[in-house]
Coordinates of C-alpha atoms in Angstrom, one line a residue:
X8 CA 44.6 87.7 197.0
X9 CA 45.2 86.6 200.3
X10 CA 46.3 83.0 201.8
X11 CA 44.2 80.0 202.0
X12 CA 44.5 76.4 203.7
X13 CA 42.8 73.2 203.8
X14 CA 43.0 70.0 205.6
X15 CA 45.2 68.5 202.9
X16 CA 47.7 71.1 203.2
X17 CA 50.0 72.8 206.1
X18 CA 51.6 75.5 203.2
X19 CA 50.0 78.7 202.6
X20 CA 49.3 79.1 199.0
X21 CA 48.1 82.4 197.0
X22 CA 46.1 82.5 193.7
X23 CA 48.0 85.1 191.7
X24 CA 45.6 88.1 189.9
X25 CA 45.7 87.1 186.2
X26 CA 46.3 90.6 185.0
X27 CA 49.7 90.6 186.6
X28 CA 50.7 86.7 185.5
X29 CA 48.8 86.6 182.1
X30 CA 52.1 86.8 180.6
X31 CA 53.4 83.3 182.4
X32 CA 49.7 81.5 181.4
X33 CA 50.5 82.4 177.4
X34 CA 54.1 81.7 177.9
X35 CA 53.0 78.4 179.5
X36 CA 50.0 77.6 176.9
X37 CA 52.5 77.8 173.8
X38 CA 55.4 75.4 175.5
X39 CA 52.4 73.0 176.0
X40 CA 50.5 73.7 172.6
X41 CA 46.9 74.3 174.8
X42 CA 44.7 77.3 174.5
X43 CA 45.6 80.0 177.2
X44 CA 41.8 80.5 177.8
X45 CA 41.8 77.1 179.1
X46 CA 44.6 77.9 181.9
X47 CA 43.7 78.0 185.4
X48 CA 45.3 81.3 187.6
X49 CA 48.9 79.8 188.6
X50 CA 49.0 79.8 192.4
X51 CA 51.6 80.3 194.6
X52 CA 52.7 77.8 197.3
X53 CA 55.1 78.4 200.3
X54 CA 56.5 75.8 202.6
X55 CA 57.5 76.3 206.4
X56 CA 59.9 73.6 207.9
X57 CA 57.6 70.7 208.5
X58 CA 54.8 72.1 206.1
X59 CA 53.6 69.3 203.7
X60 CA 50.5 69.0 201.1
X61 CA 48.8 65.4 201.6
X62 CA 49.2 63.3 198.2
X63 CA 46.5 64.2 196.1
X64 CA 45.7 63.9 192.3
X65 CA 45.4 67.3 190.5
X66 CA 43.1 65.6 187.8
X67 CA 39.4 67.5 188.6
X68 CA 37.0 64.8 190.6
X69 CA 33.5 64.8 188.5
X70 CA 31.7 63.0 192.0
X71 CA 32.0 67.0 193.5
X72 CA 30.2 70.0 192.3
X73 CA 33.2 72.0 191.9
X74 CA 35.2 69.2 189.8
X75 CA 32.0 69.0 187.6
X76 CA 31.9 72.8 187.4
X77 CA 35.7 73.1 186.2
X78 CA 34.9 70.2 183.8
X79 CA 32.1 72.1 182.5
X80 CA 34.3 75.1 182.0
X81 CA 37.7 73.9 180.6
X82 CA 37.6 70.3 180.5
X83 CA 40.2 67.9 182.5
X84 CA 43.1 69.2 183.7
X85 CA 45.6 67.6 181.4
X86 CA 48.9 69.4 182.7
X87 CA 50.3 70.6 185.4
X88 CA 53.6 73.0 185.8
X89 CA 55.1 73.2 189.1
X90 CA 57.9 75.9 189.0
X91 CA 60.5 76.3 192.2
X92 CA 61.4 79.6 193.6
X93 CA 64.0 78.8 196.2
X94 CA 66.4 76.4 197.1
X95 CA 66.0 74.1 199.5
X96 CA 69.3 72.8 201.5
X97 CA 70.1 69.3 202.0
X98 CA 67.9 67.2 204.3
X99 CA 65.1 69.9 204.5
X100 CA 62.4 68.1 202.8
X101 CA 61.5 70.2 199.6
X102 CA 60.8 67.4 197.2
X103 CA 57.4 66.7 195.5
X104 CA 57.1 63.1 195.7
X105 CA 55.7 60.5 193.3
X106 CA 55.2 57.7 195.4
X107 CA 53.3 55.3 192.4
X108 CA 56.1 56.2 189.7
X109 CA 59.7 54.5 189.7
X110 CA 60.6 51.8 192.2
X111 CA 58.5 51.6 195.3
X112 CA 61.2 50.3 197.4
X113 CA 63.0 53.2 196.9
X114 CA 59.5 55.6 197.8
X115 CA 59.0 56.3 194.4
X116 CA 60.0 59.4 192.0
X117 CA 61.4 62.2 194.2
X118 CA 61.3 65.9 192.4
X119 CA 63.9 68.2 194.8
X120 CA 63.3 71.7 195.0
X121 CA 65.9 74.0 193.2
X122 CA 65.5 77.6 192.0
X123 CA 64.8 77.7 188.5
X124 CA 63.6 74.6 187.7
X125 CA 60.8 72.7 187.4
X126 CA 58.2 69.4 187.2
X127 CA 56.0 69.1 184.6
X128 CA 53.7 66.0 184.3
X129 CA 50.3 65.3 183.0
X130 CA 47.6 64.0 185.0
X131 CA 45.0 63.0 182.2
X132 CA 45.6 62.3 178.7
X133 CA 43.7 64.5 176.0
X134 CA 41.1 62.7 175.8
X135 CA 40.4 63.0 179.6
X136 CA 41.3 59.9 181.1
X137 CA 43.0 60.4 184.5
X138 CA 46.3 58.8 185.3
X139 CA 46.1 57.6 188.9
X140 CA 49.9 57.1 189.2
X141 CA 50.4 61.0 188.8
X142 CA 49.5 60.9 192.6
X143 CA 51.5 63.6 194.4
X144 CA 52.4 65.1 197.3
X145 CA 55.2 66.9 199.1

């Protein structure tokens, strides 16, 4: 599918073809107990040295057409599943940073990138109701 960027976001990131991943989505749906149908296409990110993705909430903004759109179609996004690929050595950056969770002084919850593992959080509850402090960035 091709590479795309925005101003938030130095990375390159892919969104996968269903057909080949639909296997990941159900996987993913039954350790979270939510319909598959409801899953968006995982995506794919890649980081250069110095490549970053601004903090940003992945709750769906209803003040834009394509939050209210997404809304429409599958309701909030209530879970989110970031996965690591690669190692990252010591000192390289690599984390996904939580800078409203844990202690501020200490720049908040800091997730470090190792092969195999992975962050799971939830950015609104079931009922819809966004958690600001799931704010994110890396």
């Amino acid at each position: 599918n091709g590479y795309t960027r925005d101003s938030a976001r130095t990375s390159q990131s892919a969104i996968l073809d269903r057909h080949h991943v639909e296997w990941l989505v159900h996987r993913t749906s039954s350790l979270l107990g939510l319909p598959p149908e409801n899953a968006e296409t995982p995506q794919v990110a890649r980081y250069l040295p110095g490549e970053y993705y601004q903090p940003h909430h992945d709750s769906l903004d209803p003040a834009c057409e394509s939050g209210r759109s997404e809304l429409r179609r599958a309701g909030q996004r209530v879970a989110t599943l970031c996965c690591y690929l690669t190692d990252v050595p010591p000192g390289a950056g690599g984390e996904t940073v939580f800078p409203q969770l844990g202690k501020a002084a200490v720049g908040g919850v800091r997730v470090k990138a190792r092969r195999g593992c992975a962050v799971l959080f939830f950015p609104a509850s079931m009922h819809g109701i966004v958690d600001a402090t799931t704010l994110h960035g890396g």
